[in-house]
Amino acid sequence: MTNEEPTDEGSLALDEQLCFALYAAQRAVTAAYRPLLDELGLTYPQYLVLLVLWERGETTVKELATALRLDYGTVSPLLKRLEAAGLVRRERSARDERSVLVAVTGEGERLRERAECVPGTLLTETGLGGPEVARLREELWQLAAKATAAAERNR
């Protein structure tokens, strides 16, 4: 990999592609999470679903999909597997039959206690410090916003 500045903004060199650097980083981070999540019996996407539910409490499938930036068709199978594992429950809203509510079960709450060490362990294992993580996260959210705006303009 190269740390040099790209000499040509139109370069097709793989290591000069922002998208590839993001892709490689995402795969590496997910791989680093895997042994931690295996101990909890979770996949990374299932962990993300539980993070939203632990933070927000009962929520609709639509709100969950929006928070995770996923479509309903992707979230639904995740919820089915989590429900089969006894970690979440789904039920139709009494106020709106079209809406499905999702909440963590008692077993899901107990899993939260075991999961609390995951973020800190990952930071320790990667050697990343608080300020570096905060800077990276801010830059990535800025990139996500800009890329989302670009995608919307190009629709």
mmCIF file with all atom_site columns, C-alpha atoms in Angstrom:
data_model
loop_
_atom_site.group_PDB
_atom_site.id
_atom_site.type_symbol
_atom_site.label_atom_id
_atom_site.label_alt_id
_atom_site.label_comp_id
_atom_site.label_asym_id
_atom_site.label_entity_id
_atom_site.label_seq_id
_atom_site.pdbx_PDB_ins_code
_atom_site.Cartn_x
_atom_site.Cartn_y
_atom_site.Cartn_z
_atom_site.occupancy
_atom_site.B_iso_or_equiv
_atom_site.pdbx_formal_charge
_atom_site.auth_seq_id
_atom_site.auth_comp_id
_atom_site.auth_asym_id
_atom_site.auth_atom_id
_atom_site.pdbx_PDB_model_num
ATOM 1   C CA . MET A 1 1   ? 0.000   0.000   0.000   1.00 0.00 ? 1   MET A CA 1
ATOM 2   C CA . THR A 1 2   ? 1.139   3.529   -0.589  1.00 0.00 ? 2   THR A CA 1
ATOM 3   C CA . ASN A 1 3   ? 1.048   6.486   1.771   1.00 0.00 ? 3   ASN A CA 1
ATOM 4   C CA . GLU A 1 4   ? 1.971   8.896   -1.002  1.00 0.00 ? 4   GLU A CA 1
ATOM 5   C CA . GLU A 1 5   ? -0.429  11.512  -2.244  1.00 0.00 ? 5   GLU A CA 1
ATOM 6   C CA . PRO A 1 6   ? -2.106  10.483  -5.502  1.00 0.00 ? 6   PRO A CA 1
ATOM 7   C CA . THR A 1 7   ? -0.443  12.168  -8.452  1.00 0.00 ? 7   THR A CA 1
ATOM 8   C CA . ASP A 1 8   ? -3.459  11.889  -10.697 1.00 0.00 ? 8   ASP A CA 1
ATOM 9   C CA . GLU A 1 9   ? -7.003  12.351  -9.405  1.00 0.00 ? 9   GLU A CA 1
ATOM 10  C CA . GLY A 1 10  ? -8.244  10.144  -12.236 1.00 0.00 ? 10  GLY A CA 1
ATOM 11  C CA . SER A 1 11  ? -5.909  7.270   -11.430 1.00 0.00 ? 11  SER A CA 1
ATOM 12  C CA . LEU A 1 12  ? -7.257  3.753   -11.681 1.00 0.00 ? 12  LEU A CA 1
ATOM 13  C CA . ALA A 1 13  ? -4.556  2.340   -9.397  1.00 0.00 ? 13  ALA A CA 1
ATOM 14  C CA . LEU A 1 14  ? -6.278  0.143   -6.827  1.00 0.00 ? 14  LEU A CA 1
ATOM 15  C CA . ASP A 1 15  ? -4.383  1.468   -3.802  1.00 0.00 ? 15  ASP A CA 1
ATOM 16  C CA . GLU A 1 16  ? -5.309  5.041   -4.752  1.00 0.00 ? 16  GLU A CA 1
ATOM 17  C CA . GLN A 1 17  ? -9.057  4.343   -4.645  1.00 0.00 ? 17  GLN A CA 1
ATOM 18  C CA . LEU A 1 18  ? -10.853 5.792   -1.637  1.00 0.00 ? 18  LEU A CA 1
ATOM 19  C CA . CYS A 1 19  ? -13.586 3.186   -2.011  1.00 0.00 ? 19  CYS A CA 1
ATOM 20  C CA . PHE A 1 20  ? -11.051 0.363   -1.826  1.00 0.00 ? 20  PHE A CA 1
ATOM 21  C CA . ALA A 1 21  ? -9.365  1.780   1.277   1.00 0.00 ? 21  ALA A CA 1
ATOM 22  C CA . LEU A 1 22  ? -12.796 2.009   2.950   1.00 0.00 ? 22  LEU A CA 1
ATOM 23  C CA . TYR A 1 23  ? -13.694 -1.498  1.813   1.00 0.00 ? 23  TYR A CA 1
ATOM 24  C CA . ALA A 1 24  ? -10.406 -2.950  3.117   1.00 0.00 ? 24  ALA A CA 1
ATOM 25  C CA . ALA A 1 25  ? -10.770 -1.098  6.434   1.00 0.00 ? 25  ALA A CA 1
ATOM 26  C CA . GLN A 1 26  ? -14.368 -2.270  6.854   1.00 0.00 ? 26  GLN A CA 1
ATOM 27  C CA . ARG A 1 27  ? -13.402 -5.892  6.198   1.00 0.00 ? 27  ARG A CA 1
ATOM 28  C CA . ALA A 1 28  ? -10.454 -5.673  8.600   1.00 0.00 ? 28  ALA A CA 1
ATOM 29  C CA . VAL A 1 29  ? -12.527 -4.108  11.382  1.00 0.00 ? 29  VAL A CA 1
ATOM 30  C CA . THR A 1 30  ? -15.295 -6.673  10.920  1.00 0.00 ? 30  THR A CA 1
ATOM 31  C CA . ALA A 1 31  ? -12.687 -9.459  11.057  1.00 0.00 ? 31  ALA A CA 1
ATOM 32  C CA . ALA A 1 32  ? -11.293 -7.982  14.292  1.00 0.00 ? 32  ALA A CA 1
ATOM 33  C CA . TYR A 1 33  ? -14.810 -8.008  15.773  1.00 0.00 ? 33  TYR A CA 1
ATOM 34  C CA . ARG A 1 34  ? -15.497 -11.604 14.722  1.00 0.00 ? 34  ARG A CA 1
ATOM 35  C CA . PRO A 1 35  ? -13.821 -13.475 17.623  1.00 0.00 ? 35  PRO A CA 1
ATOM 36  C CA . LEU A 1 36  ? -15.358 -11.072 20.140  1.00 0.00 ? 36  LEU A CA 1
ATOM 37  C CA . LEU A 1 37  ? -18.827 -11.554 18.667  1.00 0.00 ? 37  LEU A CA 1
ATOM 38  C CA . ASP A 1 38  ? -18.389 -15.306 18.223  1.00 0.00 ? 38  ASP A CA 1
ATOM 39  C CA . GLU A 1 39  ? -18.159 -15.512 22.030  1.00 0.00 ? 39  GLU A CA 1
ATOM 40  C CA . LEU A 1 40  ? -21.580 -13.848 22.158  1.00 0.00 ? 40  LEU A CA 1
ATOM 41  C CA . GLY A 1 41  ? -23.050 -16.018 19.391  1.00 0.00 ? 41  GLY A CA 1
ATOM 42  C CA . LEU A 1 42  ? -23.615 -12.990 17.158  1.00 0.00 ? 42  LEU A CA 1
ATOM 43  C CA . THR A 1 43  ? -22.725 -11.905 13.667  1.00 0.00 ? 43  THR A CA 1
ATOM 44  C CA . TYR A 1 44  ? -21.620 -8.321  13.117  1.00 0.00 ? 44  TYR A CA 1
ATOM 45  C CA . PRO A 1 45  ? -24.979 -7.258  11.564  1.00 0.00 ? 45  PRO A CA 1
ATOM 46  C CA . GLN A 1 46  ? -26.847 -8.862  14.492  1.00 0.00 ? 46  GLN A CA 1
ATOM 47  C CA . TYR A 1 47  ? -24.598 -6.969  16.908  1.00 0.00 ? 47  TYR A CA 1
ATOM 48  C CA . LEU A 1 48  ? -25.486 -3.708  15.142  1.00 0.00 ? 48  LEU A CA 1
ATOM 49  C CA . VAL A 1 49  ? -29.212 -4.460  15.470  1.00 0.00 ? 49  VAL A CA 1
ATOM 50  C CA . LEU A 1 50  ? -28.789 -5.091  19.192  1.00 0.00 ? 50  LEU A CA 1
ATOM 51  C CA . LEU A 1 51  ? -26.737 -1.900  19.621  1.00 0.00 ? 51  LEU A CA 1
ATOM 52  C CA . VAL A 1 52  ? -29.657 0.117   18.253  1.00 0.00 ? 52  VAL A CA 1
ATOM 53  C CA . LEU A 1 53  ? -32.180 -1.680  20.451  1.00 0.00 ? 53  LEU A CA 1
ATOM 54  C CA . TRP A 1 54  ? -30.008 -1.405  23.587  1.00 0.00 ? 54  TRP A CA 1
ATOM 55  C CA . GLU A 1 55  ? -29.638 2.318   22.940  1.00 0.00 ? 55  GLU A CA 1
ATOM 56  C CA . ARG A 1 56  ? -33.206 3.169   21.931  1.00 0.00 ? 56  ARG A CA 1
ATOM 57  C CA . GLY A 1 57  ? -35.374 0.488   23.467  1.00 0.00 ? 57  GLY A CA 1
ATOM 58  C CA . GLU A 1 58  ? -38.450 -0.745  21.652  1.00 0.00 ? 58  GLU A CA 1
ATOM 59  C CA . THR A 1 59  ? -38.544 0.613   18.122  1.00 0.00 ? 59  THR A CA 1
ATOM 60  C CA . THR A 1 60  ? -40.244 -0.057  14.824  1.00 0.00 ? 60  THR A CA 1
ATOM 61  C CA . VAL A 1 61  ? -38.619 -2.119  12.099  1.00 0.00 ? 61  VAL A CA 1
ATOM 62  C CA . LYS A 1 62  ? -38.717 0.973   9.891   1.00 0.00 ? 62  LYS A CA 1
ATOM 63  C CA . GLU A 1 63  ? -36.855 3.071   12.477  1.00 0.00 ? 63  GLU A CA 1
ATOM 64  C CA . LEU A 1 64  ? -34.359 0.258   12.986  1.00 0.00 ? 64  LEU A CA 1
ATOM 65  C CA . ALA A 1 65  ? -33.693 -0.009  9.249   1.00 0.00 ? 65  ALA A CA 1
ATOM 66  C CA . THR A 1 66  ? -33.234 3.756   9.022   1.00 0.00 ? 66  THR A CA 1
ATOM 67  C CA . ALA A 1 67  ? -30.809 3.806   11.961  1.00 0.00 ? 67  ALA A CA 1
ATOM 68  C CA . LEU A 1 68  ? -28.743 1.030   10.370  1.00 0.00 ? 68  LEU A CA 1
ATOM 69  C CA . ARG A 1 69  ? -29.024 2.549   6.891   1.00 0.00 ? 69  ARG A CA 1
ATOM 70  C CA . LEU A 1 70  ? -30.414 -0.724  5.573   1.00 0.00 ? 70  LEU A CA 1
ATOM 71  C CA . ASP A 1 71  ? -33.554 -1.635  3.681   1.00 0.00 ? 71  ASP A CA 1
ATOM 72  C CA . TYR A 1 72  ? -36.437 -3.531  5.256   1.00 0.00 ? 72  TYR A CA 1
ATOM 73  C CA . GLY A 1 73  ? -35.619 -6.663  3.266   1.00 0.00 ? 73  GLY A CA 1
ATOM 74  C CA . THR A 1 74  ? -32.167 -6.817  4.824   1.00 0.00 ? 74  THR A CA 1
ATOM 75  C CA . VAL A 1 75  ? -33.300 -6.125  8.394   1.00 0.00 ? 75  VAL A CA 1
ATOM 76  C CA . SER A 1 76  ? -36.172 -8.627  8.406   1.00 0.00 ? 76  SER A CA 1
ATOM 77  C CA . PRO A 1 77  ? -34.005 -11.801 8.140   1.00 0.00 ? 77  PRO A CA 1
ATOM 78  C CA . LEU A 1 78  ? -31.670 -10.438 10.838  1.00 0.00 ? 78  LEU A CA 1
ATOM 79  C CA . LEU A 1 79  ? -34.616 -9.960  13.155  1.00 0.00 ? 79  LEU A CA 1
ATOM 80  C CA . LYS A 1 80  ? -35.950 -13.453 12.410  1.00 0.00 ? 80  LYS A CA 1
ATOM 81  C CA . ARG A 1 81  ? -32.622 -15.008 13.424  1.00 0.00 ? 81  ARG A CA 1
ATOM 82  C CA . LEU A 1 82  ? -32.368 -12.849 16.560  1.00 0.00 ? 82  LEU A CA 1
ATOM 83  C CA . GLU A 1 83  ? -35.948 -13.748 17.459  1.00 0.00 ? 83  GLU A CA 1
ATOM 84  C CA . ALA A 1 84  ? -35.251 -17.467 16.924  1.00 0.00 ? 84  ALA A CA 1
ATOM 85  C CA . ALA A 1 85  ? -32.261 -17.102 19.279  1.00 0.00 ? 85  ALA A CA 1
ATOM 86  C CA . GLY A 1 86  ? -34.565 -15.576 21.911  1.00 0.00 ? 86  GLY A CA 1
ATOM 87  C CA . LEU A 1 87  ? -32.797 -12.197 21.903  1.00 0.00 ? 87  LEU A CA 1
ATOM 88  C CA . VAL A 1 88  ? -35.575 -9.999  20.468  1.00 0.00 ? 88  VAL A CA 1
ATOM 89  C CA . ARG A 1 89  ? -39.339 -10.096 20.126  1.00 0.00 ? 89  ARG A CA 1
ATOM 90  C CA . ARG A 1 90  ? -41.438 -8.671  17.322  1.00 0.00 ? 90  ARG A CA 1
ATOM 91  C CA . GLU A 1 91  ? -45.105 -7.729  17.482  1.00 0.00 ? 91  GLU A CA 1
ATOM 92  C CA . ARG A 1 92  ? -47.554 -5.632  15.551  1.00 0.00 ? 92  ARG A CA 1
ATOM 93  C CA . SER A 1 93  ? -48.169 -2.196  16.972  1.00 0.00 ? 93  SER A CA 1
ATOM 94  C CA . ALA A 1 94  ? -51.557 -1.833  18.648  1.00 0.00 ? 94  ALA A CA 1
ATOM 95  C CA . ARG A 1 95  ? -51.749 1.742   17.334  1.00 0.00 ? 95  ARG A CA 1
ATOM 96  C CA . ASP A 1 96  ? -50.806 0.913   13.739  1.00 0.00 ? 96  ASP A CA 1
ATOM 97  C CA . GLU A 1 97  ? -51.232 -2.661  12.486  1.00 0.00 ? 97  GLU A CA 1
ATOM 98  C CA . ARG A 1 98  ? -48.879 -1.912  9.562   1.00 0.00 ? 98  ARG A CA 1
ATOM 99  C CA . SER A 1 99  ? -46.031 -1.209  11.967  1.00 0.00 ? 99  SER A CA 1
ATOM 100 C CA . VAL A 1 100 ? -43.946 -3.926  13.635  1.00 0.00 ? 100 VAL A CA 1
ATOM 101 C CA . LEU A 1 101 ? -42.293 -3.174  16.970  1.00 0.00 ? 101 LEU A CA 1
ATOM 102 C CA . VAL A 1 102 ? -39.014 -4.794  17.974  1.00 0.00 ? 102 VAL A CA 1
ATOM 103 C CA . ALA A 1 103 ? -37.644 -5.026  21.512  1.00 0.00 ? 103 ALA A CA 1
ATOM 104 C CA . VAL A 1 104 ? -34.847 -6.856  23.291  1.00 0.00 ? 104 VAL A CA 1
ATOM 105 C CA . THR A 1 105 ? -35.914 -9.775  25.488  1.00 0.00 ? 105 THR A CA 1
ATOM 106 C CA . GLY A 1 106 ? -34.568 -10.497 28.968  1.00 0.00 ? 106 GLY A CA 1
ATOM 107 C CA . GLU A 1 107 ? -32.002 -12.811 27.403  1.00 0.00 ? 107 GLU A CA 1
ATOM 108 C CA . GLY A 1 108 ? -31.028 -10.005 25.010  1.00 0.00 ? 108 GLY A CA 1
ATOM 109 C CA . GLU A 1 109 ? -30.545 -7.659  27.958  1.00 0.00 ? 109 GLU A CA 1
ATOM 110 C CA . ARG A 1 110 ? -28.332 -10.206 29.705  1.00 0.00 ? 110 ARG A CA 1
ATOM 111 C CA . LEU A 1 111 ? -26.252 -10.452 26.527  1.00 0.00 ? 111 LEU A CA 1
ATOM 112 C CA . ARG A 1 112 ? -25.762 -6.681  26.700  1.00 0.00 ? 112 ARG A CA 1
ATOM 113 C CA . GLU A 1 113 ? -23.805 -7.107  29.922  1.00 0.00 ? 113 GLU A CA 1
ATOM 114 C CA . ARG A 1 114 ? -21.441 -9.536  28.196  1.00 0.00 ? 114 ARG A CA 1
ATOM 115 C CA . ALA A 1 115 ? -21.147 -7.263  25.136  1.00 0.00 ? 115 ALA A CA 1
ATOM 116 C CA . GLU A 1 116 ? -20.099 -4.183  27.101  1.00 0.00 ? 116 GLU A CA 1
ATOM 117 C CA . CYS A 1 117 ? -16.432 -5.156  26.811  1.00 0.00 ? 117 CYS A CA 1
ATOM 118 C CA . VAL A 1 118 ? -16.489 -5.435  22.999  1.00 0.00 ? 118 VAL A CA 1
ATOM 119 C CA . PRO A 1 119 ? -15.782 -1.784  22.034  1.00 0.00 ? 119 PRO A CA 1
ATOM 120 C CA . GLY A 1 120 ? -12.971 -1.353  24.553  1.00 0.00 ? 120 GLY A CA 1
ATOM 121 C CA . THR A 1 121 ? -11.386 -4.690  23.646  1.00 0.00 ? 121 THR A CA 1
ATOM 122 C CA . LEU A 1 122 ? -11.400 -3.770  19.961  1.00 0.00 ? 122 LEU A CA 1
ATOM 123 C CA . LEU A 1 123 ? -9.725  -0.427  20.682  1.00 0.00 ? 123 LEU A CA 1
ATOM 124 C CA . THR A 1 124 ? -7.101  -2.095  22.855  1.00 0.00 ? 124 THR A CA 1
ATOM 125 C CA . GLU A 1 125 ? -6.370  -4.736  20.217  1.00 0.00 ? 125 GLU A CA 1
ATOM 126 C CA . THR A 1 126 ? -6.063  -2.166  17.406  1.00 0.00 ? 126 THR A CA 1
ATOM 127 C CA . GLY A 1 127 ? -4.049  0.287   19.476  1.00 0.00 ? 127 GLY A CA 1
ATOM 128 C CA . LEU A 1 128 ? -6.392  3.143   18.646  1.00 0.00 ? 128 LEU A CA 1
ATOM 129 C CA . GLY A 1 129 ? -6.826  5.886   21.218  1.00 0.00 ? 129 GLY A CA 1
ATOM 130 C CA . GLY A 1 130 ? -9.874  8.010   22.029  1.00 0.00 ? 130 GLY A CA 1
ATOM 131 C CA . PRO A 1 131 ? -8.865  11.148  20.101  1.00 0.00 ? 131 PRO A CA 1
ATOM 132 C CA . GLU A 1 132 ? -7.860  9.134   17.035  1.00 0.00 ? 132 GLU A CA 1
ATOM 133 C CA . VAL A 1 133 ? -11.136 7.211   17.090  1.00 0.00 ? 133 VAL A CA 1
ATOM 134 C CA . ALA A 1 134 ? -13.143 10.430  17.467  1.00 0.00 ? 134 ALA A CA 1
ATOM 135 C CA . ARG A 1 135 ? -11.304 12.028  14.528  1.00 0.00 ? 135 ARG A CA 1
ATOM 136 C CA . LEU A 1 136 ? -11.731 8.973   12.294  1.00 0.00 ? 136 LEU A CA 1
ATOM 137 C CA . ARG A 1 137 ? -15.415 8.651   13.184  1.00 0.00 ? 137 ARG A CA 1
ATOM 138 C CA . GLU A 1 138 ? -16.065 12.358  12.447  1.00 0.00 ? 138 GLU A CA 1
ATOM 139 C CA . GLU A 1 139 ? -14.255 12.168  9.115   1.00 0.00 ? 139 GLU A CA 1
ATOM 140 C CA . LEU A 1 140 ? -16.132 9.019   8.126   1.00 0.00 ? 140 LEU A CA 1
ATOM 141 C CA . TRP A 1 141 ? -19.512 10.556  9.009   1.00 0.00 ? 141 TRP A CA 1
ATOM 142 C CA . GLN A 1 142 ? -18.587 13.615  6.932   1.00 0.00 ? 142 GLN A CA 1
ATOM 143 C CA . LEU A 1 143 ? -17.628 11.364  4.024   1.00 0.00 ? 143 LEU A CA 1
ATOM 144 C CA . ALA A 1 144 ? -20.877 9.406   4.393   1.00 0.00 ? 144 ALA A CA 1
ATOM 145 C CA . ALA A 1 145 ? -22.899 12.636  4.276   1.00 0.00 ? 145 ALA A CA 1
ATOM 146 C CA . LYS A 1 146 ? -21.060 13.886  1.190   1.00 0.00 ? 146 LYS A CA 1
ATOM 147 C CA . ALA A 1 147 ? -21.363 10.541  -0.584  1.00 0.00 ? 147 ALA A CA 1
ATOM 148 C CA . THR A 1 148 ? -25.075 10.340  0.262   1.00 0.00 ? 148 THR A CA 1
ATOM 149 C CA . ALA A 1 149 ? -25.610 13.835  -1.156  1.00 0.00 ? 149 ALA A CA 1
ATOM 150 C CA . ALA A 1 150 ? -23.681 12.902  -4.308  1.00 0.00 ? 150 ALA A CA 1
ATOM 151 C CA . ALA A 1 151 ? -25.738 9.731   -4.733  1.00 0.00 ? 151 ALA A CA 1
ATOM 152 C CA . GLU A 1 152 ? -28.975 11.722  -4.332  1.00 0.00 ? 152 GLU A CA 1
ATOM 153 C CA . ARG A 1 153 ? -27.835 14.251  -6.960  1.00 0.00 ? 153 ARG A CA 1
ATOM 154 C CA . ASN A 1 154 ? -27.031 11.468  -9.402  1.00 0.00 ? 154 ASN A CA 1
ATOM 155 C CA . ARG A 1 155 ? -30.364 9.655   -9.095  1.00 0.00 ? 155 ARG A CA 1
#
